[in-house]
Amino acid sequence: MTKTVWKKQLKLSDLQDVAAPRGAKLLAFRNQNEEPCIWFLCDPEAPNMIIGKLRIMGTGHMTDMLDEPGWNFVGTDLFHRGVLVLHAFFQSE
């Protein structure tokens, strides 16, 4: 099984489903051209499926959602020349 790194562009929203090939491993959350993106390692031949939920939040934003089990920190990056700092958390299904 050959694996490759894929990028998925995200919506700039608080909570969204992440679809990727089965068994994908989430590697990073970063800003590319002012768009939030994630990169993951996957087998491109595996069937696509929802692998989890991604929560994006700004510094100082309150949420009790992250108190639920299974949320893992993915990364932090700067948007709009550092004015907006966003943090991503992932919960696999």
mmCIF file with all atom_site columns, C-alpha atoms in Angstrom:
data_model
loop_
_atom_site.group_PDB
_atom_site.id
_atom_site.type_symbol
_atom_site.label_atom_id
_atom_site.label_alt_id
_atom_site.label_comp_id
_atom_site.label_asym_id
_atom_site.label_entity_id
_atom_site.label_seq_id
_atom_site.pdbx_PDB_ins_code
_atom_site.Cartn_x
_atom_site.Cartn_y
_atom_site.Cartn_z
_atom_site.occupancy
_atom_site.B_iso_or_equiv
_atom_site.pdbx_formal_charge
_atom_site.auth_seq_id
_atom_site.auth_comp_id
_atom_site.auth_asym_id
_atom_site.auth_atom_id
_atom_site.pdbx_PDB_model_num
ATOM 1  C CA . MET A 1 1  ? 0.000   0.000  0.000  1.00 0.00 ? 1  MET A CA 1
ATOM 2  C CA . THR A 1 2  ? 1.533   3.292  -1.144 1.00 0.00 ? 2  THR A CA 1
ATOM 3  C CA . LYS A 1 3  ? 0.737   6.368  0.944  1.00 0.00 ? 3  LYS A CA 1
ATOM 4  C CA . THR A 1 4  ? 0.803   10.004 -0.057 1.00 0.00 ? 4  THR A CA 1
ATOM 5  C CA . VAL A 1 5  ? 0.212   13.387 1.574  1.00 0.00 ? 5  VAL A CA 1
ATOM 6  C CA . TRP A 1 6  ? -3.044  15.102 0.613  1.00 0.00 ? 6  TRP A CA 1
ATOM 7  C CA . LYS A 1 7  ? -4.283  18.601 1.376  1.00 0.00 ? 7  LYS A CA 1
ATOM 8  C CA . LYS A 1 8  ? -7.888  19.523 2.095  1.00 0.00 ? 8  LYS A CA 1
ATOM 9  C CA . GLN A 1 9  ? -9.052  23.136 2.093  1.00 0.00 ? 9  GLN A CA 1
ATOM 10 C CA . LEU A 1 10 ? -11.436 23.875 4.958  1.00 0.00 ? 10 LEU A CA 1
ATOM 11 C CA . LYS A 1 11 ? -14.334 26.237 5.467  1.00 0.00 ? 11 LYS A CA 1
ATOM 12 C CA . LEU A 1 12 ? -13.686 29.030 7.924  1.00 0.00 ? 12 LEU A CA 1
ATOM 13 C CA . SER A 1 13 ? -16.354 27.742 10.304 1.00 0.00 ? 13 SER A CA 1
ATOM 14 C CA . ASP A 1 14 ? -16.373 26.562 13.896 1.00 0.00 ? 14 ASP A CA 1
ATOM 15 C CA . LEU A 1 15 ? -17.212 22.912 13.308 1.00 0.00 ? 15 LEU A CA 1
ATOM 16 C CA . GLN A 1 16 ? -17.049 20.735 10.215 1.00 0.00 ? 16 GLN A CA 1
ATOM 17 C CA . ASP A 1 17 ? -16.869 17.103 9.167  1.00 0.00 ? 17 ASP A CA 1
ATOM 18 C CA . VAL A 1 18 ? -13.612 15.900 7.645  1.00 0.00 ? 18 VAL A CA 1
ATOM 19 C CA . ALA A 1 19 ? -13.806 13.354 4.830  1.00 0.00 ? 19 ALA A CA 1
ATOM 20 C CA . ALA A 1 20 ? -10.662 11.528 3.779  1.00 0.00 ? 20 ALA A CA 1
ATOM 21 C CA . PRO A 1 21 ? -9.622  8.055  2.675  1.00 0.00 ? 21 PRO A CA 1
ATOM 22 C CA . ARG A 1 22 ? -10.153 5.436  5.367  1.00 0.00 ? 22 ARG A CA 1
ATOM 23 C CA . GLY A 1 23 ? -7.165  5.177  7.711  1.00 0.00 ? 23 GLY A CA 1
ATOM 24 C CA . ALA A 1 24 ? -5.890  8.695  6.960  1.00 0.00 ? 24 ALA A CA 1
ATOM 25 C CA . LYS A 1 25 ? -3.614  10.275 9.565  1.00 0.00 ? 25 LYS A CA 1
ATOM 26 C CA . LEU A 1 26 ? -4.033  14.004 10.197 1.00 0.00 ? 26 LEU A CA 1
ATOM 27 C CA . LEU A 1 27 ? -0.635  15.735 10.021 1.00 0.00 ? 27 LEU A CA 1
ATOM 28 C CA . ALA A 1 28 ? -1.103  19.509 10.233 1.00 0.00 ? 28 ALA A CA 1
ATOM 29 C CA . PHE A 1 29 ? -3.419  22.529 10.259 1.00 0.00 ? 29 PHE A CA 1
ATOM 30 C CA . ARG A 1 30 ? -2.007  25.598 8.495  1.00 0.00 ? 30 ARG A CA 1
ATOM 31 C CA . ASN A 1 31 ? -2.898  28.733 6.600  1.00 0.00 ? 31 ASN A CA 1
ATOM 32 C CA . GLN A 1 32 ? -2.217  28.665 2.853  1.00 0.00 ? 32 GLN A CA 1
ATOM 33 C CA . ASN A 1 33 ? -3.062  31.849 0.948  1.00 0.00 ? 33 ASN A CA 1
ATOM 34 C CA . GLU A 1 34 ? -5.332  32.963 3.815  1.00 0.00 ? 34 GLU A CA 1
ATOM 35 C CA . GLU A 1 35 ? -7.342  29.733 3.620  1.00 0.00 ? 35 GLU A CA 1
ATOM 36 C CA . PRO A 1 36 ? -7.384  27.171 6.460  1.00 0.00 ? 36 PRO A CA 1
ATOM 37 C CA . CYS A 1 37 ? -6.102  23.777 5.314  1.00 0.00 ? 37 CYS A CA 1
ATOM 38 C CA . ILE A 1 38 ? -5.248  20.388 6.755  1.00 0.00 ? 38 ILE A CA 1
ATOM 39 C CA . TRP A 1 39 ? -2.738  17.875 5.450  1.00 0.00 ? 39 TRP A CA 1
ATOM 40 C CA . PHE A 1 40 ? -3.006  14.166 6.027  1.00 0.00 ? 40 PHE A CA 1
ATOM 41 C CA . LEU A 1 41 ? -1.153  10.988 5.124  1.00 0.00 ? 41 LEU A CA 1
ATOM 42 C CA . CYS A 1 42 ? -3.369  8.485  3.345  1.00 0.00 ? 42 CYS A CA 1
ATOM 43 C CA . ASP A 1 43 ? -3.731  5.590  0.956  1.00 0.00 ? 43 ASP A CA 1
ATOM 44 C CA . PRO A 1 44 ? -5.304  7.250  -2.123 1.00 0.00 ? 44 PRO A CA 1
ATOM 45 C CA . GLU A 1 45 ? -6.894  3.918  -3.130 1.00 0.00 ? 45 GLU A CA 1
ATOM 46 C CA . ALA A 1 46 ? -8.850  3.572  0.130  1.00 0.00 ? 46 ALA A CA 1
ATOM 47 C CA . PRO A 1 47 ? -12.550 4.474  0.052  1.00 0.00 ? 47 PRO A CA 1
ATOM 48 C CA . ASN A 1 48 ? -13.504 7.991  1.172  1.00 0.00 ? 48 ASN A CA 1
ATOM 49 C CA . MET A 1 49 ? -15.400 8.364  4.416  1.00 0.00 ? 49 MET A CA 1
ATOM 50 C CA . ILE A 1 50 ? -16.026 10.805 7.241  1.00 0.00 ? 50 ILE A CA 1
ATOM 51 C CA . ILE A 1 51 ? -13.102 10.317 9.588  1.00 0.00 ? 51 ILE A CA 1
ATOM 52 C CA . GLY A 1 52 ? -13.995 12.923 12.187 1.00 0.00 ? 52 GLY A CA 1
ATOM 53 C CA . LYS A 1 53 ? -14.867 16.463 13.157 1.00 0.00 ? 53 LYS A CA 1
ATOM 54 C CA . LEU A 1 54 ? -12.638 19.519 13.108 1.00 0.00 ? 54 LEU A CA 1
ATOM 55 C CA . ARG A 1 55 ? -13.183 22.476 15.446 1.00 0.00 ? 55 ARG A CA 1
ATOM 56 C CA . ILE A 1 56 ? -11.549 25.809 14.569 1.00 0.00 ? 56 ILE A CA 1
ATOM 57 C CA . MET A 1 57 ? -11.530 28.534 17.190 1.00 0.00 ? 57 MET A CA 1
ATOM 58 C CA . GLY A 1 58 ? -9.814  31.831 17.825 1.00 0.00 ? 58 GLY A CA 1
ATOM 59 C CA . THR A 1 59 ? -7.707  32.736 20.817 1.00 0.00 ? 59 THR A CA 1
ATOM 60 C CA . GLY A 1 60 ? -9.938  33.572 23.777 1.00 0.00 ? 60 GLY A CA 1
ATOM 61 C CA . HIS A 1 61 ? -13.045 31.930 22.315 1.00 0.00 ? 61 HIS A CA 1
ATOM 62 C CA . MET A 1 62 ? -14.952 29.870 24.848 1.00 0.00 ? 62 MET A CA 1
ATOM 63 C CA . THR A 1 63 ? -16.332 26.397 24.202 1.00 0.00 ? 63 THR A CA 1
ATOM 64 C CA . ASP A 1 64 ? -17.365 23.478 26.349 1.00 0.00 ? 64 ASP A CA 1
ATOM 65 C CA . MET A 1 65 ? -17.229 21.156 23.321 1.00 0.00 ? 65 MET A CA 1
ATOM 66 C CA . LEU A 1 66 ? -13.542 20.471 23.960 1.00 0.00 ? 66 LEU A CA 1
ATOM 67 C CA . ASP A 1 67 ? -14.451 19.034 27.368 1.00 0.00 ? 67 ASP A CA 1
ATOM 68 C CA . GLU A 1 68 ? -15.893 16.020 25.519 1.00 0.00 ? 68 GLU A CA 1
ATOM 69 C CA . PRO A 1 69 ? -13.466 13.074 25.245 1.00 0.00 ? 69 PRO A CA 1
ATOM 70 C CA . GLY A 1 70 ? -11.458 12.490 22.084 1.00 0.00 ? 70 GLY A CA 1
ATOM 71 C CA . TRP A 1 71 ? -10.593 16.051 21.011 1.00 0.00 ? 71 TRP A CA 1
ATOM 72 C CA . ASN A 1 72 ? -6.916  16.425 20.064 1.00 0.00 ? 72 ASN A CA 1
ATOM 73 C CA . PHE A 1 73 ? -4.996  19.588 19.261 1.00 0.00 ? 73 PHE A CA 1
ATOM 74 C CA . VAL A 1 74 ? -3.920  19.725 15.594 1.00 0.00 ? 74 VAL A CA 1
ATOM 75 C CA . GLY A 1 75 ? -2.226  23.096 15.271 1.00 0.00 ? 75 GLY A CA 1
ATOM 76 C CA . THR A 1 76 ? -2.261  26.885 15.454 1.00 0.00 ? 76 THR A CA 1
ATOM 77 C CA . ASP A 1 77 ? -1.636  29.337 12.648 1.00 0.00 ? 77 ASP A CA 1
ATOM 78 C CA . LEU A 1 78 ? -1.852  33.050 11.890 1.00 0.00 ? 78 LEU A CA 1
ATOM 79 C CA . PHE A 1 79 ? -4.252  34.573 9.377  1.00 0.00 ? 79 PHE A CA 1
ATOM 80 C CA . HIS A 1 80 ? -4.602  38.121 7.990  1.00 0.00 ? 80 HIS A CA 1
ATOM 81 C CA . ARG A 1 81 ? -0.971  39.048 8.717  1.00 0.00 ? 81 ARG A CA 1
ATOM 82 C CA . GLY A 1 82 ? -1.149  37.754 12.259 1.00 0.00 ? 82 GLY A CA 1
ATOM 83 C CA . VAL A 1 83 ? -4.269  39.646 13.288 1.00 0.00 ? 83 VAL A CA 1
ATOM 84 C CA . LEU A 1 84 ? -6.316  36.433 13.545 1.00 0.00 ? 84 LEU A CA 1
ATOM 85 C CA . VAL A 1 85 ? -4.895  33.430 15.398 1.00 0.00 ? 85 VAL A CA 1
ATOM 86 C CA . LEU A 1 86 ? -6.813  30.189 14.881 1.00 0.00 ? 86 LEU A CA 1
ATOM 87 C CA . HIS A 1 87 ? -6.439  26.867 16.682 1.00 0.00 ? 87 HIS A CA 1
ATOM 88 C CA . ALA A 1 88 ? -7.672  23.513 15.321 1.00 0.00 ? 88 ALA A CA 1
ATOM 89 C CA . PHE A 1 89 ? -8.829  20.468 17.263 1.00 0.00 ? 89 PHE A CA 1
ATOM 90 C CA . PHE A 1 90 ? -9.798  17.102 15.788 1.00 0.00 ? 90 PHE A CA 1
ATOM 91 C CA . GLN A 1 91 ? -12.089 14.352 17.057 1.00 0.00 ? 91 GLN A CA 1
ATOM 92 C CA . SER A 1 92 ? -12.004 11.092 15.107 1.00 0.00 ? 92 SER A CA 1
ATOM 93 C CA . GLU A 1 93 ? -15.109 8.984  14.669 1.00 0.00 ? 93 GLU A CA 1
#
